[in-house]
Short mmCIF file of C-alpha atoms and ligand atoms in Angstrom, two decimals:
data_model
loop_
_atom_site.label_atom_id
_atom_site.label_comp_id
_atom_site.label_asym_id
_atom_site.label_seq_id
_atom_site.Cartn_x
_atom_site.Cartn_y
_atom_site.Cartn_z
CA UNK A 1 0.00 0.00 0.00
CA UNK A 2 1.32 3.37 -0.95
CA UNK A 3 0.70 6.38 1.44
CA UNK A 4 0.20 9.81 0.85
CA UNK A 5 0.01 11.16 4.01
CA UNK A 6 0.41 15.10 4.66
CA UNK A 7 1.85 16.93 7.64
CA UNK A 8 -0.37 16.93 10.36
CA UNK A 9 -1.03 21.05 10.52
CA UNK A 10 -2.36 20.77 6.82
CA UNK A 11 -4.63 23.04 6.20
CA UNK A 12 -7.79 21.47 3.73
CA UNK A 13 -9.75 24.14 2.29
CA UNK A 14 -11.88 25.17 -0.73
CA UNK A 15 -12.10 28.80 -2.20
CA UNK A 16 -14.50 30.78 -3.79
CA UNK A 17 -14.94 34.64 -4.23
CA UNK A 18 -17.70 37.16 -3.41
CA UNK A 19 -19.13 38.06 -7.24
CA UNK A 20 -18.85 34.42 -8.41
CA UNK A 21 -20.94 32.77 -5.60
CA UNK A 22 -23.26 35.73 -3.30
CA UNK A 23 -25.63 37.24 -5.71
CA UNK A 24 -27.18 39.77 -4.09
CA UNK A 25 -25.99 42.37 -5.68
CA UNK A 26 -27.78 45.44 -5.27
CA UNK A 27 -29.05 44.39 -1.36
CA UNK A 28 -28.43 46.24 1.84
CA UNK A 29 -26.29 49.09 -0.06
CA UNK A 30 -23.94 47.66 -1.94
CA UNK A 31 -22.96 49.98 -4.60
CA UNK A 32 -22.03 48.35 -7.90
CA UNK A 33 -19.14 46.82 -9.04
CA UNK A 34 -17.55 46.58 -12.57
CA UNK A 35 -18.43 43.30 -13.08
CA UNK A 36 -22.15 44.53 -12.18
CA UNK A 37 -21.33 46.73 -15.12
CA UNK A 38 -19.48 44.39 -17.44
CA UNK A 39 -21.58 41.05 -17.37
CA UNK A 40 -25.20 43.88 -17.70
CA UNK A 41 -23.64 44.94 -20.77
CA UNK A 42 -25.04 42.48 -23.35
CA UNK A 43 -22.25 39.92 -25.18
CA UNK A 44 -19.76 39.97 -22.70
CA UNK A 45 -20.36 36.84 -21.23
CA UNK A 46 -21.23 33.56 -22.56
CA UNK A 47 -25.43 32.93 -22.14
CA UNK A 48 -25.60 36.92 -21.11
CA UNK A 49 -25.32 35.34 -17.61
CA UNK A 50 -24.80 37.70 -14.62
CA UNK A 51 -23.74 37.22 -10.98
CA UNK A 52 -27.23 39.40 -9.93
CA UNK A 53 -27.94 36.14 -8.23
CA UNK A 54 -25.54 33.77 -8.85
CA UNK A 55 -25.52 30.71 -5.63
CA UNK A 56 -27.17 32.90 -3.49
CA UNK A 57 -24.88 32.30 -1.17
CA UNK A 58 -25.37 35.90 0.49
CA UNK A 59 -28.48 34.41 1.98
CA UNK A 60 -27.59 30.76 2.52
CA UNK A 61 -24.00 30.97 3.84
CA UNK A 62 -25.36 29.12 7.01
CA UNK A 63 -26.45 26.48 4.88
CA UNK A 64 -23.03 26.15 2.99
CA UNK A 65 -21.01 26.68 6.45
CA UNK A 66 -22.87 23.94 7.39
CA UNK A 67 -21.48 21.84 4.37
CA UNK A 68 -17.80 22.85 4.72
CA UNK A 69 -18.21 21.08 8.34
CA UNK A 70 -19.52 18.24 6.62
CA UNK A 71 -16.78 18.20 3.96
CA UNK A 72 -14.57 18.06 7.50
CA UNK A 73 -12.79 21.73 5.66
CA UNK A 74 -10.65 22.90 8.42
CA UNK A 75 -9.54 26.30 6.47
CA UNK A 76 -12.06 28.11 3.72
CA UNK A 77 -10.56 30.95 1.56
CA UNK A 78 -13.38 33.87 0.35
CA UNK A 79 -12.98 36.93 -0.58
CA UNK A 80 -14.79 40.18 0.49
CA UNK A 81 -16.71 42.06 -1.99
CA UNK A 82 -15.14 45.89 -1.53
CA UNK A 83 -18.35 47.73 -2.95
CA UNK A 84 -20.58 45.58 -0.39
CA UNK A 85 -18.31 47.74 2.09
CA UNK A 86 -17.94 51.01 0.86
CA UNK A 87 -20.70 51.44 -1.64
CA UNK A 88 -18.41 53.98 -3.54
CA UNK A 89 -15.20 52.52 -3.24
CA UNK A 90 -14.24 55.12 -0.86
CA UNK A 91 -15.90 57.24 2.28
CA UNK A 92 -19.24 55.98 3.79
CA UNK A 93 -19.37 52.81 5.31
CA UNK A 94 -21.96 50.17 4.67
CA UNK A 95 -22.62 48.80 8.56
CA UNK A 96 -25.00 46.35 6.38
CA UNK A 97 -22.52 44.64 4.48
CA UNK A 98 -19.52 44.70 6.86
CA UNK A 99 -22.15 42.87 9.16
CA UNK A 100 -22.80 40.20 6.46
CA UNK A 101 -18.95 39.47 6.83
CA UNK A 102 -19.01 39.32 10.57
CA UNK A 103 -21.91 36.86 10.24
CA UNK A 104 -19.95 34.56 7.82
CA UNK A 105 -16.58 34.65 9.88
CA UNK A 106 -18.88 33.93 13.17
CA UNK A 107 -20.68 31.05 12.13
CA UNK A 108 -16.53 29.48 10.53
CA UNK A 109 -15.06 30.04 13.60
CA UNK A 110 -17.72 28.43 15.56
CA UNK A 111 -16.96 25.74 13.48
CA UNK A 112 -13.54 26.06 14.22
CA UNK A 113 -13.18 26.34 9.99
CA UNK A 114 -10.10 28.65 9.64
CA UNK A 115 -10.93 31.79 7.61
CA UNK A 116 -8.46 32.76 4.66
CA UNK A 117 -9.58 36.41 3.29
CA UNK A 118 -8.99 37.68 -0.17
CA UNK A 119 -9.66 41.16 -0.06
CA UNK A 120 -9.94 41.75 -3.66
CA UNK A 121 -10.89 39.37 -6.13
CA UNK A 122 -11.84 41.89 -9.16
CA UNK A 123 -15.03 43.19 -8.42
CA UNK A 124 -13.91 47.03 -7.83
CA UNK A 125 -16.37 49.59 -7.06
CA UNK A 126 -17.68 50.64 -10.62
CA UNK A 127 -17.44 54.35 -8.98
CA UNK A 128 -13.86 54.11 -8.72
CA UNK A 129 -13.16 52.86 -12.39
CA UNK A 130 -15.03 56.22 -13.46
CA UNK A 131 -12.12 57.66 -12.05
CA UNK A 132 -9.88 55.28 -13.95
CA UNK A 133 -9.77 52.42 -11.89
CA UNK A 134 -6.49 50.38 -11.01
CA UNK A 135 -4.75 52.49 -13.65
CA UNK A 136 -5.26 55.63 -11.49
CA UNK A 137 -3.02 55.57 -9.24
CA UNK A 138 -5.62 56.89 -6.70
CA UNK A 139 -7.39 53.66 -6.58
CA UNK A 140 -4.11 52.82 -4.43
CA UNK A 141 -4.85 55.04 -2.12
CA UNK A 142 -8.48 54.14 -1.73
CA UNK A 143 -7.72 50.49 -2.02
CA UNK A 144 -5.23 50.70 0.97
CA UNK A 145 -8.04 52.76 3.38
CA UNK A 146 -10.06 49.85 2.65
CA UNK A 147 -7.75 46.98 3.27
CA UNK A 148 -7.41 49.22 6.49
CA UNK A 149 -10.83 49.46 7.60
CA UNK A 150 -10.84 46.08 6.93
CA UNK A 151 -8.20 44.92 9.69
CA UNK A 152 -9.55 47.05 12.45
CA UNK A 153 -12.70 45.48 11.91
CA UNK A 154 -11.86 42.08 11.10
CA UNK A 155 -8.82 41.81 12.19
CA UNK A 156 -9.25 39.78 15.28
CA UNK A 157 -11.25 37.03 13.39
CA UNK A 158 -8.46 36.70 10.46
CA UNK A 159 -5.79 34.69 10.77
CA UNK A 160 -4.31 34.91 6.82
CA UNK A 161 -5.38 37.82 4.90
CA UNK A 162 -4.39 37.64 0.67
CA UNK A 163 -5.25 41.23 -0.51
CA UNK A 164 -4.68 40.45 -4.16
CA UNK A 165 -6.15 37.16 -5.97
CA UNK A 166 -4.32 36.63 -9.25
CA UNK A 167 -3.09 40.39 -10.42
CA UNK A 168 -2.02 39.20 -13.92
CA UNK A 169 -5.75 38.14 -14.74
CA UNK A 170 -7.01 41.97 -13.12
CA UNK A 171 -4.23 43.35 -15.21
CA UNK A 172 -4.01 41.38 -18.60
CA UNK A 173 -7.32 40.14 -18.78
CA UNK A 174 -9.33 43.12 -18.11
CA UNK A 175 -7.09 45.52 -19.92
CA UNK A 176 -5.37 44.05 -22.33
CA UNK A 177 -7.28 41.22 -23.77
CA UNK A 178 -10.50 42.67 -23.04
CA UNK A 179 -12.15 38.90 -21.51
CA UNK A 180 -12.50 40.33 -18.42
CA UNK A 181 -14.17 43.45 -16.95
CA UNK A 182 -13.21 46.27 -17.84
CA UNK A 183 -12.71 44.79 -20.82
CA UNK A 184 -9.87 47.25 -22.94
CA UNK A 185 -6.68 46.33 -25.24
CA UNK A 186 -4.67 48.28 -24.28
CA UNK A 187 -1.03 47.37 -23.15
CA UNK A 188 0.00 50.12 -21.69
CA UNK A 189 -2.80 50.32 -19.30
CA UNK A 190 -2.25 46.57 -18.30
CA UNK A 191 1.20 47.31 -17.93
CA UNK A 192 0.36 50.70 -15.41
CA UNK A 193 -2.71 48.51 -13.82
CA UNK A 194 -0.41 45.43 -13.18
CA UNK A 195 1.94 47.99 -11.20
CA UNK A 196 -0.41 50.06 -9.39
CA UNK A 197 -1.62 46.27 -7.49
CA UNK A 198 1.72 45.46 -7.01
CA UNK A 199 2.04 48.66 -5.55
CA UNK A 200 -1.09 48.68 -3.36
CA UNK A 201 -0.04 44.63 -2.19
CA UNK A 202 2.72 46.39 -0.87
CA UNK A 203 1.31 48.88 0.77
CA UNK A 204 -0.99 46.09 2.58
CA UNK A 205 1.66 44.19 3.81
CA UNK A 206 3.30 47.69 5.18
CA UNK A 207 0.24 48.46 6.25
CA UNK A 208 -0.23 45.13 8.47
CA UNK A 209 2.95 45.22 9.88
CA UNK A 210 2.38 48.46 11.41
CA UNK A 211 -1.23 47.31 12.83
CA UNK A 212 0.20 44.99 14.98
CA UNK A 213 -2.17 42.54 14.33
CA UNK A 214 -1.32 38.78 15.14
CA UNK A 215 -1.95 36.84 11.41
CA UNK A 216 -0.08 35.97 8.41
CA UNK A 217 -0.61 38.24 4.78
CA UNK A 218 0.85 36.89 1.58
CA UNK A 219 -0.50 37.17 -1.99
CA UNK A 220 -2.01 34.70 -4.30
CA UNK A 221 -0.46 35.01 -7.90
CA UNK A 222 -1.96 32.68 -10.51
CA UNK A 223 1.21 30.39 -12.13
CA UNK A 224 1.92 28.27 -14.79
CA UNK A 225 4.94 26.58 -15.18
CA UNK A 226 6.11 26.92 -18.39
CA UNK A 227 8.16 24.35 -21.19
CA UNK A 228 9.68 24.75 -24.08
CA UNK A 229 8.70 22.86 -26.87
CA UNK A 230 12.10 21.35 -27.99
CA UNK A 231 15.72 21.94 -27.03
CA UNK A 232 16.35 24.61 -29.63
CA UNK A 233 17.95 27.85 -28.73
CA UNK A 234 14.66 29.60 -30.05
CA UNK A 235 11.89 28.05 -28.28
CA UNK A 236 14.43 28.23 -25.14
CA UNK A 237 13.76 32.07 -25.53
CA UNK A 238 10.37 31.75 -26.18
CA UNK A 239 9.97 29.83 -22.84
CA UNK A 240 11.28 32.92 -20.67
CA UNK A 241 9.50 35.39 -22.81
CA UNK A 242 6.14 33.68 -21.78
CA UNK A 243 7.59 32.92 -17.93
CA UNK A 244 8.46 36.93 -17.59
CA UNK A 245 4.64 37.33 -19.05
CA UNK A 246 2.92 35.22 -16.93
CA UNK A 247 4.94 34.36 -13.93
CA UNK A 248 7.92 36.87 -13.67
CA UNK A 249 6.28 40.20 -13.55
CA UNK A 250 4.76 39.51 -10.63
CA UNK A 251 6.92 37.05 -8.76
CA UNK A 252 10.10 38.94 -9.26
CA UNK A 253 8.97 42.39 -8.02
CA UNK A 254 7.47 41.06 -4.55
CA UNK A 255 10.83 38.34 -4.14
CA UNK A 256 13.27 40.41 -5.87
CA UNK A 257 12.47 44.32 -5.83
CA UNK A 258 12.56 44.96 -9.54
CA UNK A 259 10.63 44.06 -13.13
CA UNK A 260 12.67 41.07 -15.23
CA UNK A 261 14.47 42.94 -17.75
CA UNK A 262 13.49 40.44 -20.94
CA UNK A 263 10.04 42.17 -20.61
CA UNK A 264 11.00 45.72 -19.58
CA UNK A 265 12.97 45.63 -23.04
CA UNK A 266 9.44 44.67 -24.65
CA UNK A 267 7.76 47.19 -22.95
CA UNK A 268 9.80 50.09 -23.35
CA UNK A 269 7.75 52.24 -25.29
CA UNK A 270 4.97 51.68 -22.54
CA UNK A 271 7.06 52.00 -19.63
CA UNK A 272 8.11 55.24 -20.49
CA UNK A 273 4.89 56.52 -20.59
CA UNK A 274 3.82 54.63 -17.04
CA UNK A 275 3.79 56.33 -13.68
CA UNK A 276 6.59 54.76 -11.27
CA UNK A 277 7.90 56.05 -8.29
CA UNK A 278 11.24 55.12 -7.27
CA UNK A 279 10.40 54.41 -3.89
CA UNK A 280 7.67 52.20 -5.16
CA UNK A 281 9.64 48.73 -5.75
CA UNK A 282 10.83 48.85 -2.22
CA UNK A 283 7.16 48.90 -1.12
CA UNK A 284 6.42 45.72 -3.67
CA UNK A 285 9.35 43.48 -2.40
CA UNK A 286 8.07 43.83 1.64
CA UNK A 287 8.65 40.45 3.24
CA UNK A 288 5.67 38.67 2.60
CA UNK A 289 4.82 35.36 5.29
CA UNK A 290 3.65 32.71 2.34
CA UNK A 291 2.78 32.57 -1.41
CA UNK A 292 -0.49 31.49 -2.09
CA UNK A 293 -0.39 29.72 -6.01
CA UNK A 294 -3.42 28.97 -8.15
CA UNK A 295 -2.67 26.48 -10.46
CA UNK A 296 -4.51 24.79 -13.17
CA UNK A 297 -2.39 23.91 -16.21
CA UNK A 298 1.05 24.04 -17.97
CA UNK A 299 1.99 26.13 -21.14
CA UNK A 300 3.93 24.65 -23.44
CA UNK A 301 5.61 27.53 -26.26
CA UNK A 302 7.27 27.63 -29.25
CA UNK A 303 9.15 30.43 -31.04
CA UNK A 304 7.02 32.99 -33.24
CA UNK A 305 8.94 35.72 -34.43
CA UNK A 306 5.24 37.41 -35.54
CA UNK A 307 4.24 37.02 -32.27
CA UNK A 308 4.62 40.63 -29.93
CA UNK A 309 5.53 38.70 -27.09
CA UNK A 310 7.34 35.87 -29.71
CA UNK A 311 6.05 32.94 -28.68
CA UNK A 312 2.74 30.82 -29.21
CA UNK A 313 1.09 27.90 -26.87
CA UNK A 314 0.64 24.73 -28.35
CA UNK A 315 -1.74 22.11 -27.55
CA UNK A 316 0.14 18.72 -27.01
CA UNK A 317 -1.65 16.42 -28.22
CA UNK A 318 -1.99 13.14 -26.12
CA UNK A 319 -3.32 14.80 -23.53
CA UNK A 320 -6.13 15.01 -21.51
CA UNK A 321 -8.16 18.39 -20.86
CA UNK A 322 -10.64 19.59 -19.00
CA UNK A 323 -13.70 21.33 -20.07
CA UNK A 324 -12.17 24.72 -20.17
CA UNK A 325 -9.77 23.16 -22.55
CA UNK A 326 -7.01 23.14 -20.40
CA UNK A 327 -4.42 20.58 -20.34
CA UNK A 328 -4.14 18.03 -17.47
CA UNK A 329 -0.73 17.99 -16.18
CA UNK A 330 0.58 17.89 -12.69
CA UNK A 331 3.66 17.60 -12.88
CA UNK A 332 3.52 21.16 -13.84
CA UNK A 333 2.70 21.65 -10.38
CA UNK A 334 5.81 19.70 -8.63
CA UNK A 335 7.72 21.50 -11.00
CA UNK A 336 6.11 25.13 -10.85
CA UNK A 337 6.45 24.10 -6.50
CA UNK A 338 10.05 23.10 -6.61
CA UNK A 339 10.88 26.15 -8.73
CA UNK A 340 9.09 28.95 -6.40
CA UNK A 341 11.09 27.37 -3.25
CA UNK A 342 14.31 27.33 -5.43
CA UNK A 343 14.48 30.70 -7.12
CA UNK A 344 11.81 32.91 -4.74
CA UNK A 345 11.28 31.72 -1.58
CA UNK A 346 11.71 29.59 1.24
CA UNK A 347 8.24 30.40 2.70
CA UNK A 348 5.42 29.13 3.28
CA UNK A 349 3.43 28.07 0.22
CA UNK A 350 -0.04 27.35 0.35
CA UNK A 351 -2.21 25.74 -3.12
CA UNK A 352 -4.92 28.61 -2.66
CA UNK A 353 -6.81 27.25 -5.99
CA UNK A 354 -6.71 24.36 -8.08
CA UNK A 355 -9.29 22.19 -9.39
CA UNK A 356 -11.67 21.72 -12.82
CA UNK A 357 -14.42 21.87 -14.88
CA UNK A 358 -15.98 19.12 -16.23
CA UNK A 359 -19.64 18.73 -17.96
CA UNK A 360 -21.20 17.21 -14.90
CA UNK A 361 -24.56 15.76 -15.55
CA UNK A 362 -26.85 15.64 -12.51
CA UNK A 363 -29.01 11.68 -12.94
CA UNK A 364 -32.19 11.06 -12.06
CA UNK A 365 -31.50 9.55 -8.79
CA UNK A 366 -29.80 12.83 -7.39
CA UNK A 367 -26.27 12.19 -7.76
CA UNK A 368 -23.07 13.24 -9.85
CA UNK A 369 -20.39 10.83 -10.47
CA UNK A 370 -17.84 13.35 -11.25
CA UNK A 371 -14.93 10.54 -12.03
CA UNK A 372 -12.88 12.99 -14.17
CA UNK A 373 -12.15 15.46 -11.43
CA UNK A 374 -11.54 12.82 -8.37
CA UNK A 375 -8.79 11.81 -11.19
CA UNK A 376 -7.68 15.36 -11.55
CA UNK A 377 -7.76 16.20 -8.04
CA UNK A 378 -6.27 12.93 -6.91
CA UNK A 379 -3.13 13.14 -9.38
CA UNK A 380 -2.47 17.40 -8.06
CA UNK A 381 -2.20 16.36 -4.56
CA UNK A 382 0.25 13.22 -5.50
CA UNK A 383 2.02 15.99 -6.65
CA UNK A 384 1.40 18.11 -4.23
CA UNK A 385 2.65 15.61 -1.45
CA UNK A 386 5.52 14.55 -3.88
CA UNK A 387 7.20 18.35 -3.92
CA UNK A 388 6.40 18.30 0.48
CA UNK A 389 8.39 14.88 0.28
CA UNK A 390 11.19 16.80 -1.85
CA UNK A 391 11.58 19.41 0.95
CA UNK A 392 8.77 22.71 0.06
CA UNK A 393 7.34 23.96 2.39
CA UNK A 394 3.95 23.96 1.00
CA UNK A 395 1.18 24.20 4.01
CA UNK A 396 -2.28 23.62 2.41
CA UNK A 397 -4.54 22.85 -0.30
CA UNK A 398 -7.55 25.02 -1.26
CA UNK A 399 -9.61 23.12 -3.69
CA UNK A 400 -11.49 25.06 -6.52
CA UNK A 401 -14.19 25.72 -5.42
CA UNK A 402 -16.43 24.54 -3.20
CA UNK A 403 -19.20 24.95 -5.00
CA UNK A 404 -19.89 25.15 -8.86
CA UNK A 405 -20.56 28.97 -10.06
CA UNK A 406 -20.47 32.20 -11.76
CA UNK A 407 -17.09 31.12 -14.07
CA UNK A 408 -16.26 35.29 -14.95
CA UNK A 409 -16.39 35.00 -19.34
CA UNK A 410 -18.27 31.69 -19.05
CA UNK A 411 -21.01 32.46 -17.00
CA UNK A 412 -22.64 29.21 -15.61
CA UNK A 413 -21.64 27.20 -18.61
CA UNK A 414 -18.80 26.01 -16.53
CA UNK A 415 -19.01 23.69 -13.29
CA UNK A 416 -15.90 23.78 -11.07
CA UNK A 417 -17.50 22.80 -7.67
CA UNK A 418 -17.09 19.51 -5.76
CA UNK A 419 -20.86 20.66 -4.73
CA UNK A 420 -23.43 20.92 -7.47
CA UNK A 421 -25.37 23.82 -7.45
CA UNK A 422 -29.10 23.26 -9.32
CA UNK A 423 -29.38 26.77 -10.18
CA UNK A 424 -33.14 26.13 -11.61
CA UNK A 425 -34.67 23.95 -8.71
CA UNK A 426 -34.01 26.64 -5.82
CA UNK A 427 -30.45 26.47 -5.66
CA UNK A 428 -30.29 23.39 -4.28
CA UNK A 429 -26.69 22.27 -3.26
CA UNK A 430 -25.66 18.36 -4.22
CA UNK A 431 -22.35 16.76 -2.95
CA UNK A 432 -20.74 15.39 -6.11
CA UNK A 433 -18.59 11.92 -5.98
CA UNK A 434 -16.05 14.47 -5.66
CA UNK A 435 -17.16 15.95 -2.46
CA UNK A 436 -17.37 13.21 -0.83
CA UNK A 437 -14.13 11.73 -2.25
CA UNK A 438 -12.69 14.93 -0.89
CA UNK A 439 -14.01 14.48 2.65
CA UNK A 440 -12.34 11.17 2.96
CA UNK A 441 -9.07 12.31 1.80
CA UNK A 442 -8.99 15.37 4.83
CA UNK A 443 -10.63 12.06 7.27
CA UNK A 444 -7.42 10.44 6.59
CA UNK A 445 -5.29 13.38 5.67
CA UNK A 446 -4.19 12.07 2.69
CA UNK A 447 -4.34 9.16 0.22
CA UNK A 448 -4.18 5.45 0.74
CA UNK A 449 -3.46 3.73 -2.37
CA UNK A 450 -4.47 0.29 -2.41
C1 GAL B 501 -8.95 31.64 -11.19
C2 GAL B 501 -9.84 32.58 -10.42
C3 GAL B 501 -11.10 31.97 -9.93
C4 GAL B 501 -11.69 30.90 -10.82
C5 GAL B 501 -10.65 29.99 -11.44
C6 GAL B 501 -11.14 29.04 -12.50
O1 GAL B 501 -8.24 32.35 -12.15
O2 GAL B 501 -9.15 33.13 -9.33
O3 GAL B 501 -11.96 33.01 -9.63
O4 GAL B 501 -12.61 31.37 -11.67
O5 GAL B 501 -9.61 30.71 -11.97
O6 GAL B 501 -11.12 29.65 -13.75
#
């Protein structure tokens, strides 16, 4: 029998975020975010779906507390929606929505379900993007009075606070590709966005220090370890063009105090045009206390001299994918682990998302035998246990997500939850195969291969 058995302070989890699961979005004063804005506005999002209601969650959280104790979850990662707190983005405080908060982190610590609280996972105040959004450098400033209010209220109940979820999707995404809300191409702006969070992580982190409070902040960067598709010099280079893209731009700012210069030569004409202080990459680099990672898939990249940032992704083709047409591959993980803790970090590293969709079909007798994603969840944490084995440090597992729902550019055409949520027949919430799976594997803490 082969064991998989994980340290015994491992923290289990399962994530989500505020627009993707609360719905509610216009009750007890929230003010309206952009992706209020962006998924209203017709052919953004697949099905015209919208998160106006989305798992309801923002009236059955009991109900869903309730099945994280079931699941046997000792940690659950959320985020806080910043309009539901200050309606503007800045100035009056919503007692309404900070209480809905309270409420939540009450009934997980009762529980004794460890809280882990993303402050912003993309839905801004639409008020500040008026102003410009992320790319004004203002929405620092207000973004740092909120993460404020935010610890003197909560900061008793929070043990690990991650102010920024994935800053290359908020940056790239939104303003560059134009998937995501606000939905621009612009480079430049991505380029000035990606900097002003990196900016206003910083200031977080500085900003905790000096409150004194007890917990742990990090951030939560979304990673994909990246391979070249032969040995040749050329798709060599194309590998680091795409790791500076994805991975680099972020991780070597906050580790090493400074943009990787393969990029900044790429970016010149932009970067002269940005706004950075010089005082500003010694606020990025603060000493974070873990790395959270999201990962999902590999990229593998060839050489494309037509290309602006010269390489493309290919799609190998043996493999398996999931039903966002991503390619199964953990070993991507190990590897994308064993890197972090060899060229970033010896830190803490917590898994704060990974996990997949699948076209899960709900049978007549009530169930969903989601095979494909016990197979996919199964191999990452092999993986997972194979890189603590090897010597990282890596200190939980947050499983995406707990429950299926609003998937940003897909709407609800995309199921990533271990529960399954019947969005027609009053929301009512199904433990997949998965679920269950998942609850044996935290029972045991671990795997027991027969
Ligand atoms: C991440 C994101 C989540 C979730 C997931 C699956 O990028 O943080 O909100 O949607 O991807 O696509």
């Amino acid at each position: 029998m082969t064991e998989f058995i994980f340290p015994e302070d491992f923290a289990w989890g399962a994530a989500t975020a505020s627009y993707q699961i609360e719905g509610a979005y216009q009750e007890d004063g929230k003010g309206e975010s952009i992706w209020d804005r962006f998924t209203h506005s017709r052919g953004n999002i697949v099905n015209n779906d919208t998160g106006d209601v989305a798992c309801d969650h923002y009236h059955r959280y009991r109900e869903d507390v309730v099945l994280m104790k079931e699941l046997g979850l000792n940690s659950y990662r959320f985020s806080i929606a910043w309009p539901r707190i200050l309606p503007d983005g800045k100035g009056r405080v919503e007692q309404k929505g900070l209480d809905f908060y309270k409420r939540l982190l009450d009934a997980l610590l009762e529980v004794e379900i460890k809280p882990l609280v993303t402050l912003y996972h993309w839905d801004l105040p639409q008020k500040l993007q008026e102003k410009g959004g992320w790319e004004n450098r203002d929405t620092v400033k207000y973004f740092n009075e909120y993460v404020q209010l935010m610890y003197r209220e909560l900061g008793d109940f929070v043990p690990r606070w991650v102010p920024h979820n994935e800053p290359f999707v908020v940056a790239f995404s939104g303003n560059f590709l134009a998937e995501h809300a606000p939905g621009y191409q612009d480079l430049g702006k991505a380029i000035q966005v990606a900097h002003n969070l990196l900016l206003s992580h910083g200031m977080a982190v500085k900003g905790f220090r000096e409150s004194g409070l007890n917990g742990e902040i990090g951030i939560t960067l979304d990673l994909n370890h990246v391979y070249a598709a032969s040995d040749s010099e050329s798709d060599r280079l194309a590998r680091n063009y795409c790791d500076a893209f994805n991975n680099r731009w972020f991780l070597d700012p906050i580790f090493k105090g400074k943009y990787p210069e393969i990029l900044m030569n790429l970016y010149q004409e932009e970067l002269n045009k940005i706004e950075i202080e010089d005082k500003d990459m010694d606020i990025i680099s603060q000493e974070i206390d873990f790395l959270g990672i999201n990962y999902y898939s590999r990229a593998v990249v060839s050489y494309d001299e037509d290309s602006f940032f010269k390489y493309k992704q290919l799609a190998p083709q043996k493999s398996e994918y999931t039903a966002m047409d991503w390619e199964i591959y953990p070993e991507g993980l190990y590897d994308l682990l064993k890197r972090l803790n060899r060229d970033y970090t010896s830190k803490p590293l917590y898994i704060t998302e990974n996990g997949a969709a699948f076209d899960d079909q709900l049978t007549e007798d009530g169930k969903v035998y989601d095979k494909n994603r016990i197979k996919y969840l199964e191999k990452h944490i092999k993986a997972a246990h194979k890189a603590i084995r090897d010597g990282v440090p890596l200190k939980g597992y947050y499983l995406w997500s707990l429950m299926d729902n609003f998937e940003w550019a897909y709407g609800y055409s995309k199921r990533f939850g271990i529960i399954y949520i019947d969005y027609e027949n009053k929301q009512r919430r199904i433990l997949k195969d998965s679920a269950r799976w998942y609850q044996e594997l935290i029972a045991q803490n671990g795997l027991k291969d027969l």
